[in-house]
CSV table of C-alpha atoms in Angstrom, one decimal:
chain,number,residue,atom,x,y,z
A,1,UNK,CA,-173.4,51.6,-35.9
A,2,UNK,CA,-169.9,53.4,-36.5
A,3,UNK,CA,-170.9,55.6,-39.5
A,4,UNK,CA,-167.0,56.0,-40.4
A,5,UNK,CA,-165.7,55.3,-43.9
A,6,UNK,CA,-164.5,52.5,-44.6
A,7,UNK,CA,-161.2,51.5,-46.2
A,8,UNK,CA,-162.3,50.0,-49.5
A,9,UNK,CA,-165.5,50.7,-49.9
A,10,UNK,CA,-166.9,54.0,-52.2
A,11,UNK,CA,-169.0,56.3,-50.8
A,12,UNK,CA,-172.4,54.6,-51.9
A,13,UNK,CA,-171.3,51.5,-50.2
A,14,UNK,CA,-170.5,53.6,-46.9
A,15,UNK,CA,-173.8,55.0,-46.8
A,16,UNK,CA,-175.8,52.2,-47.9
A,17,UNK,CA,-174.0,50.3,-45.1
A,18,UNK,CA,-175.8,52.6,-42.3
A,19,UNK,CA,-179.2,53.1,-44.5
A,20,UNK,CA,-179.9,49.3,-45.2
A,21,UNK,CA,-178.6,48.3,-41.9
A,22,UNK,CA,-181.8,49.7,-40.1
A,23,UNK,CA,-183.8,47.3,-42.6
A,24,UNK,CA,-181.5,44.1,-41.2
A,25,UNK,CA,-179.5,44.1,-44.3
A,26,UNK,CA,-175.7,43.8,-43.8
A,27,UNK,CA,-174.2,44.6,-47.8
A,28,UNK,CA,-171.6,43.2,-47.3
A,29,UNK,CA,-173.3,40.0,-48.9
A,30,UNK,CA,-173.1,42.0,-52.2
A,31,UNK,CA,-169.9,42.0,-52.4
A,32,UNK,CA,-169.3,38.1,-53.5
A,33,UNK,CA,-168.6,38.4,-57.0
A,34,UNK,CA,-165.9,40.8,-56.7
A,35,UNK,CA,-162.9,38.8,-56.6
A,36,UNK,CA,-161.7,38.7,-60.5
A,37,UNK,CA,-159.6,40.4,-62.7
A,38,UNK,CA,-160.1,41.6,-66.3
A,39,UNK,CA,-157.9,43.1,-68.5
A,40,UNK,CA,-158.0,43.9,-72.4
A,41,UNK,CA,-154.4,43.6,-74.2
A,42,UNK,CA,-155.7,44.9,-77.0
A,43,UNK,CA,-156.7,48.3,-75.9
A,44,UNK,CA,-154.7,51.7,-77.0
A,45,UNK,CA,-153.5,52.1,-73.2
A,46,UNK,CA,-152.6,49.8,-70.2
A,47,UNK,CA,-155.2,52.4,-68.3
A,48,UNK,CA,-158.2,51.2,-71.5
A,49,UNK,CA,-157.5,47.4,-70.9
A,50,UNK,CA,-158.4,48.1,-67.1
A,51,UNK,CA,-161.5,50.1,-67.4
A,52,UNK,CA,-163.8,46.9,-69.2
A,53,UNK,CA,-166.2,46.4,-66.6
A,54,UNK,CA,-168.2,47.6,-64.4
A,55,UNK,CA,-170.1,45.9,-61.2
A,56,UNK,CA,-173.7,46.9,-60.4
A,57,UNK,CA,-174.6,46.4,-57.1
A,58,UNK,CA,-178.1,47.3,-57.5
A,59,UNK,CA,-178.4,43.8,-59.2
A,60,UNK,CA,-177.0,42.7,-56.5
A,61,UNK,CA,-179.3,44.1,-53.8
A,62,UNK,CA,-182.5,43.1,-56.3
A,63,UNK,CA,-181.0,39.4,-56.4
A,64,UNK,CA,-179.9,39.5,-52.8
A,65,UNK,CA,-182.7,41.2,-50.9
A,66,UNK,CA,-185.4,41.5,-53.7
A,67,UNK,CA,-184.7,45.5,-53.7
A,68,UNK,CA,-185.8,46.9,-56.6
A,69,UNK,CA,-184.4,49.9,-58.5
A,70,UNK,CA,-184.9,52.5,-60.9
A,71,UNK,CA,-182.8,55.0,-62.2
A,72,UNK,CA,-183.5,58.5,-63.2
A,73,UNK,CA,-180.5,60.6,-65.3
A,74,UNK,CA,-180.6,64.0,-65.1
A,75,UNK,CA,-180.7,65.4,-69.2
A,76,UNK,CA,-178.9,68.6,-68.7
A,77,UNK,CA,-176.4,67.2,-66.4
A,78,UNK,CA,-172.6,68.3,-67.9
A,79,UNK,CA,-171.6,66.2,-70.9
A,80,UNK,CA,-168.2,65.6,-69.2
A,81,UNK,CA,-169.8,63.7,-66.1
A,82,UNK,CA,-169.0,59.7,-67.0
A,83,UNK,CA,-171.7,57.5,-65.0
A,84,UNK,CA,-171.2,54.4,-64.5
A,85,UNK,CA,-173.3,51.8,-66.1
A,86,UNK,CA,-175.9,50.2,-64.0
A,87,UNK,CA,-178.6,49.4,-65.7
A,88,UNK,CA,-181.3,51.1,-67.9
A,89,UNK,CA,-181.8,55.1,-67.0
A,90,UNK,CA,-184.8,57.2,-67.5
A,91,UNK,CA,-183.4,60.4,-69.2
A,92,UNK,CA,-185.9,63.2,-67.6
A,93,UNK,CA,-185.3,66.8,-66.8
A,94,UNK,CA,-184.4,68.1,-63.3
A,95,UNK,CA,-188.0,68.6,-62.8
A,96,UNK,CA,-188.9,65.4,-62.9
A,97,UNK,CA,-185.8,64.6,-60.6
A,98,UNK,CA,-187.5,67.2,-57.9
A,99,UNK,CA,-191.0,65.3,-58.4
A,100,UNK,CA,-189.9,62.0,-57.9
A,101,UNK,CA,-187.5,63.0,-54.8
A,102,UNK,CA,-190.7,64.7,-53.1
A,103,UNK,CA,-193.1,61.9,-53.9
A,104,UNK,CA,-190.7,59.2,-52.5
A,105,UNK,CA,-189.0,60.1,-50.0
A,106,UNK,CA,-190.2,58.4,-47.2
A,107,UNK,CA,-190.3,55.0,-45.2
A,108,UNK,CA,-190.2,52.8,-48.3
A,109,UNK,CA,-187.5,53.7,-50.2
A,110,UNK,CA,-184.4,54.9,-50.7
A,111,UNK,CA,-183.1,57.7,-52.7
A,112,UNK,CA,-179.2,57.9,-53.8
A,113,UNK,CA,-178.4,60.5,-55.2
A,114,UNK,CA,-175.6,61.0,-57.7
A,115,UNK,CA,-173.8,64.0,-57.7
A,116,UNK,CA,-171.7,66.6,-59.9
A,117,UNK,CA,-168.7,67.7,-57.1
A,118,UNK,CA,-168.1,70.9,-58.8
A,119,UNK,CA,-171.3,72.1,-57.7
A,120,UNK,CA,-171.6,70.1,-54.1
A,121,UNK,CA,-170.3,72.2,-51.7
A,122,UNK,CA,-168.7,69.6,-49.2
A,123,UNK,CA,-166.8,67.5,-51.9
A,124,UNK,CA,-163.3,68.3,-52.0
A,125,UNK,CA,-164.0,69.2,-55.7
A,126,UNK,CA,-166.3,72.0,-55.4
A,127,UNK,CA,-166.0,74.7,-57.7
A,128,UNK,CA,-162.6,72.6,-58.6
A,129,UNK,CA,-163.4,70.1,-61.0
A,130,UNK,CA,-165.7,68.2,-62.3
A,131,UNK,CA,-166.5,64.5,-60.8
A,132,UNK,CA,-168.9,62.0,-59.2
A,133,UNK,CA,-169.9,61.9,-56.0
A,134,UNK,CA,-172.9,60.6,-53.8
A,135,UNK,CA,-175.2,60.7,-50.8
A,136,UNK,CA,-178.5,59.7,-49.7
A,137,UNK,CA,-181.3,61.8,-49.1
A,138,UNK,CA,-183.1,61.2,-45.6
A,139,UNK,CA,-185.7,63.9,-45.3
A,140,UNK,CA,-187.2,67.1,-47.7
A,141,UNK,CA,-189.2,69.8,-46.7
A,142,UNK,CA,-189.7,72.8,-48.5
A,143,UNK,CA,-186.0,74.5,-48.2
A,144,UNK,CA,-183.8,71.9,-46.6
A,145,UNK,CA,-183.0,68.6,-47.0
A,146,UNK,CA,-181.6,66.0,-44.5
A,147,UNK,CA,-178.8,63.9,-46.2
A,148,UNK,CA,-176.2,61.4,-45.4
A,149,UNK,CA,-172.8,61.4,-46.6
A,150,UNK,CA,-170.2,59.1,-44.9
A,151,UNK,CA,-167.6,59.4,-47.1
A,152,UNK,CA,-167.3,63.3,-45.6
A,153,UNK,CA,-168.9,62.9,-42.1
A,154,UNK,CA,-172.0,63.7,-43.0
A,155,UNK,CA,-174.9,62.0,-40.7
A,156,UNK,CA,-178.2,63.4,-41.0
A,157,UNK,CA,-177.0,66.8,-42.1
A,158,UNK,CA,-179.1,69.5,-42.9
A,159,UNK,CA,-178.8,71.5,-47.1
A,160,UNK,CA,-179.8,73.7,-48.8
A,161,UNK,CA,-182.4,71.5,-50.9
A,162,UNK,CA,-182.3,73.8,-54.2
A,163,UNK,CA,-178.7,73.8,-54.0
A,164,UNK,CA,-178.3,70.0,-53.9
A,165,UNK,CA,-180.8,69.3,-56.6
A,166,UNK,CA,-178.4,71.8,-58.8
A,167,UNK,CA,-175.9,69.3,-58.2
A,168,UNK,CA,-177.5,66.0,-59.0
A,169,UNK,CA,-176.9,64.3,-62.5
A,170,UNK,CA,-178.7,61.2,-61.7
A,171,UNK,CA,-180.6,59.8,-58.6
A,172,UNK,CA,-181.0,55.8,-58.0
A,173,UNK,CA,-184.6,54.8,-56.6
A,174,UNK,CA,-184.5,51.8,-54.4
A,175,UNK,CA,-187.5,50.1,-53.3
A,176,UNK,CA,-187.1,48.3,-49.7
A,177,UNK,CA,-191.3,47.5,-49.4
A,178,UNK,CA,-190.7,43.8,-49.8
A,179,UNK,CA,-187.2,43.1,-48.6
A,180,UNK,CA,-186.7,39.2,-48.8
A,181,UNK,CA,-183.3,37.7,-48.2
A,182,UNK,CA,-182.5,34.8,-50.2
A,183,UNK,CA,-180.9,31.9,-48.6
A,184,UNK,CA,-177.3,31.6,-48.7
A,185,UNK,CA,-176.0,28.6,-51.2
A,186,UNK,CA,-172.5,27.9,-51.3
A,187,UNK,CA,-172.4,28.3,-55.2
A,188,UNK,CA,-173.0,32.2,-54.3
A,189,UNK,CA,-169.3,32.4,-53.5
A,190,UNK,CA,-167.3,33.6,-56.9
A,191,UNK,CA,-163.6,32.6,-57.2
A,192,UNK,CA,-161.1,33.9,-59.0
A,193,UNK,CA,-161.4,32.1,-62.6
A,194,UNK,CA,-159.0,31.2,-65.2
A,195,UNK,CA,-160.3,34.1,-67.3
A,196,UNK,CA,-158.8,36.3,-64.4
A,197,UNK,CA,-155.5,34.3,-64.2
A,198,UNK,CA,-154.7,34.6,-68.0
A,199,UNK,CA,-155.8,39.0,-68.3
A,200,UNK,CA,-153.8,39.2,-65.2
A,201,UNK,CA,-150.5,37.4,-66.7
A,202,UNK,CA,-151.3,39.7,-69.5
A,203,UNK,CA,-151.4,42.6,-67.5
A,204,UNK,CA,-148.6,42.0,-65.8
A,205,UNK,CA,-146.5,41.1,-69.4
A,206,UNK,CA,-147.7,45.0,-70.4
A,207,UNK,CA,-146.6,47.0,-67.8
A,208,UNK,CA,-142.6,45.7,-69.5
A,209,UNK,CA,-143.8,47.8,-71.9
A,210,UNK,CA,-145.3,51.1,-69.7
A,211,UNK,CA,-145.4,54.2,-71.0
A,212,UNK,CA,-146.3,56.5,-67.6
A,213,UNK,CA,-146.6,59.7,-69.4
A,214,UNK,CA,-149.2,58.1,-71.8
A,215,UNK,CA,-150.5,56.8,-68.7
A,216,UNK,CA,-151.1,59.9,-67.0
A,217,UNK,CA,-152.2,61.5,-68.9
A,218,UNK,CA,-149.9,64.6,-67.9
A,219,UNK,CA,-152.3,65.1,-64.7
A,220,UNK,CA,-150.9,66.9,-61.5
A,221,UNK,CA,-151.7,64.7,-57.9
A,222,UNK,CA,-154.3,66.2,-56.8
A,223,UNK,CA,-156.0,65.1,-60.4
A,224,UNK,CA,-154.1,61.7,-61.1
A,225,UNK,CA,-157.2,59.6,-59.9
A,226,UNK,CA,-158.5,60.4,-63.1
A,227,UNK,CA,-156.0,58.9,-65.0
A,228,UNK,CA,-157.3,55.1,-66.2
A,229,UNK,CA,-154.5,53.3,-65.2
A,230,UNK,CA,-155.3,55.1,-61.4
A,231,UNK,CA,-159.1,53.7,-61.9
A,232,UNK,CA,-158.1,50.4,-63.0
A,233,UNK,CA,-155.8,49.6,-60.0
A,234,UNK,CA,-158.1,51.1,-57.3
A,235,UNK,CA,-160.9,49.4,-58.6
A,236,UNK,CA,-158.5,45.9,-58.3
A,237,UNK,CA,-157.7,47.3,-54.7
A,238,UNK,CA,-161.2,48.4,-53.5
A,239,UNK,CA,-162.6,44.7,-54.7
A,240,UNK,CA,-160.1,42.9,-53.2
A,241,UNK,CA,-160.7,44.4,-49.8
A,242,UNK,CA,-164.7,44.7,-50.2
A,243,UNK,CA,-164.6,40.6,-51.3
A,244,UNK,CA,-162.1,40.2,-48.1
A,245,UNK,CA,-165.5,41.6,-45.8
A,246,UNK,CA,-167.3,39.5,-47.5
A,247,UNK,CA,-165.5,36.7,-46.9
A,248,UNK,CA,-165.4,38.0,-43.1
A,249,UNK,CA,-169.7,38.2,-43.3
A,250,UNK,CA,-169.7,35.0,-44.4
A,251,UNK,CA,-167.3,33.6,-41.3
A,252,UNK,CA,-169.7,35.1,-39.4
A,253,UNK,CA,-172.3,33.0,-41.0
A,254,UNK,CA,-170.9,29.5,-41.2
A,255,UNK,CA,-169.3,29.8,-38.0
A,256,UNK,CA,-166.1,29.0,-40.0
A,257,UNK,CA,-162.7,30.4,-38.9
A,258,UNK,CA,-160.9,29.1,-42.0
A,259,UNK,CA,-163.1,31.9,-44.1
A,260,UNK,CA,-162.0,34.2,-42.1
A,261,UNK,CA,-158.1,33.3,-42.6
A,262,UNK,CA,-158.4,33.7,-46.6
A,263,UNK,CA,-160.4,37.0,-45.8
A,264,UNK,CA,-157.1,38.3,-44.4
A,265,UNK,CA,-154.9,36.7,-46.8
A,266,UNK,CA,-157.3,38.7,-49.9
A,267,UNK,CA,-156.7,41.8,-47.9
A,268,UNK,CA,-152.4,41.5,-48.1
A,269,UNK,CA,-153.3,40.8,-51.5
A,270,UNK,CA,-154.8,44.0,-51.8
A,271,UNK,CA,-152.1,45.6,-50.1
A,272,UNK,CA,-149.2,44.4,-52.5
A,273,UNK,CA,-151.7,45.9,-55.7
A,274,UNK,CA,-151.4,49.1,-53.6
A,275,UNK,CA,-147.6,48.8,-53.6
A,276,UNK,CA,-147.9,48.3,-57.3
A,277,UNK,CA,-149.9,51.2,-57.9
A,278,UNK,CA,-147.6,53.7,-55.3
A,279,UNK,CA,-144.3,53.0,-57.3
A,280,UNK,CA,-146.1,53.9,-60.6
A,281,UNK,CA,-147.1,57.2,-59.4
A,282,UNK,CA,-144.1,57.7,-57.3
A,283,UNK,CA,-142.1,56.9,-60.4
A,284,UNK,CA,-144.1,59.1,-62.4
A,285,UNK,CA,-144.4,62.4,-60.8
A,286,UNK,CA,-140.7,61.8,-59.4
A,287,UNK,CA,-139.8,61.4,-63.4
A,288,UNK,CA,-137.9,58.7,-62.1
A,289,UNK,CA,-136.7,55.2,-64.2
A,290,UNK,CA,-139.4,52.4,-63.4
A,291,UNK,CA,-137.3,50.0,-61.3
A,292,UNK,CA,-138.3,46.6,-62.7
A,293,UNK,CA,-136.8,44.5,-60.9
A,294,UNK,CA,-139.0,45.9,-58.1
A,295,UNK,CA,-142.0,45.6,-60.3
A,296,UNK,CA,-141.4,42.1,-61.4
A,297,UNK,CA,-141.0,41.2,-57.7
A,298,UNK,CA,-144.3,42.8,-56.4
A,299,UNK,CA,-146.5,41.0,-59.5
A,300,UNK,CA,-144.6,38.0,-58.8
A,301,UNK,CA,-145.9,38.2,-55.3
A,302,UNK,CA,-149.1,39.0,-56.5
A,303,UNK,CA,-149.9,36.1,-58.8
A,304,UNK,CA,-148.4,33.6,-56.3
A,305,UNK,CA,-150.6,34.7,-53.5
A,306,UNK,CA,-154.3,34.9,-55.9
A,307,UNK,CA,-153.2,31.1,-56.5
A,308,UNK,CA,-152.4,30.0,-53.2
A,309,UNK,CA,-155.7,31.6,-52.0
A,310,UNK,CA,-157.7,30.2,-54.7
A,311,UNK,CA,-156.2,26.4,-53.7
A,312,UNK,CA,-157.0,26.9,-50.1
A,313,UNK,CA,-160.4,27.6,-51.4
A,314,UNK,CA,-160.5,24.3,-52.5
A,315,UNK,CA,-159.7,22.6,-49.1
A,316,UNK,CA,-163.1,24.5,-47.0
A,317,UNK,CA,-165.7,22.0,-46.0
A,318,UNK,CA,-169.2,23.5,-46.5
């Protein structure tokens, strides 16, 4: 299997990919509720109104593939680290973390680990900033560690061990003793809902009203991904694309070439909410006058092509 990142997914998802492949799992079967869109109106920043959910894909993998997890969060991890929300954490020292890495790491399980880049020495962000980042761990001895890290071409790489457990803030515990796939029903597929229409009108309505400095939170490029607004749209990209594969693993399934068509029509969709998002930073950092015309155009577009997909759904034969 290609161990290559791949455009759309985050680095758990790339190395979960190769991990749970071995097991007969393809993940991309996880990715079937992603295809929505929320937005709150009433938060203080277009940015906020984006940032209201969050999908856990360990549910997912439990509900899927009866994998279960556990999660262990690192209690003098730094205070500025934001983790997402999946689920209930055991808040343990690193000790603990070290324990439980040693005693599991083996045949049936998984261990991700979830990691501070200012102290992990391939991210981009080491000794930079402070961020997220992860990787699985393969193998531990007494100094070294055997890890895999698509996202930065890391397959089966050797560590320092004490220097990656410095950098962990929390590490997520999946059990793959029992893997059971459920059947596929066709009520598993999720389609974009009226709740998504609506927020997205919405959304669309507020950016009339953009302020990009507010936005940006006065952040230079190489930082702007930490700006909500910057979140909020790659998350709508990233899900877009990751629902498209899905839609492309379940062609595979049904035999059905027609699932495969709207696959490709989600990923232009996703490709016209990364126009969107490259004129708001190009306008911003260019301190140029948002051209709405152009904007008005491109959620236009947008709009009309989640409809027309969402009709089409409406014509497959199962």
């Amino acid at each position: 299997m290609e161990t290559k990142h791949i455009e759309g997914y985050d680095c758990i998802d790339d190395n979960l990919r190769i991990v749970l492949n071995n097991y007969g799992i393809d993940i991309r079967r996880i990715f079937n509720k992603l295809w929505y869109f929320r937005f709150n109106k009433n938060s203080k920043n277009i940015g906020e109104g984006l940032m209201v959910t969050n999908d856990n894909k360990y549910k997912e993998l439990k509900d899927k593939f009866n994998i279960n997890y556990e999660i262990y969060e690192n209690k003098n991890m730094d205070k500025n680290i934001v983790l997402k929300d999946f689920g209930k954490s055991n808040i343990v020292g690193i000790e603990k973390i070290d324990e439980i890495i040693k005693a599991k790491c083996n045949k049936r399980n998984v261990i991700i680990l979830e990691l501070n880049t200012f102290e992990y020495e391939y991210d981009k962000g080491f000794k930079k900033y402070i961020g997220t980042h992860s990787c699985i761990i393969t193998e531990k001895d007494s100094e070294l560690a055997n890890i895999i890290d698509v996202w930065y071409g890391l397959y089966n790489k050797k560590i320092e061990y004490k220097k990656l457990l410095n950098a962990i803030t929390r590490i997520i515990l999946l059990d793959i003793s029992d893997i059971k796939e459920k059947n596929f029903e066709p009520q598993e597929i999720y389609l974009l809902d009226q709740k998504s229409i609506n927020e997205m009108k919405d959304f669309f309505e507020s950016i009339d009203k953009i302020n990009l400095n507010e936005e940006y939170l006065g952040l230079d490029i190489e930082m702007v991904f930490k700006a909500p607004i910057d979140k909020g749209l790659r998350k709508i990209i990233m899900n877009r694309q990751r629902y498209a594969y899905y839609l492309y693993y379940l062609s595979e399934k049904t035999r059905n070439k027609k699932i495969k068509e709207l696959g490709e029509y989600i990923f232009i969709i996703a490709i016209e909410w990364a126009k969107l998002r490259s004129i708001l930073i190009q306008t911003y950092f260019l301190n140029k006058e948002l051209n709405m015309k152009q904007i008005k155009n491109i959620t236009q577009k947008i709009m009309e092509k989640e409809l027309e997909i969402k009709k089409k759904f409406g014509e497959i034969k199962w």
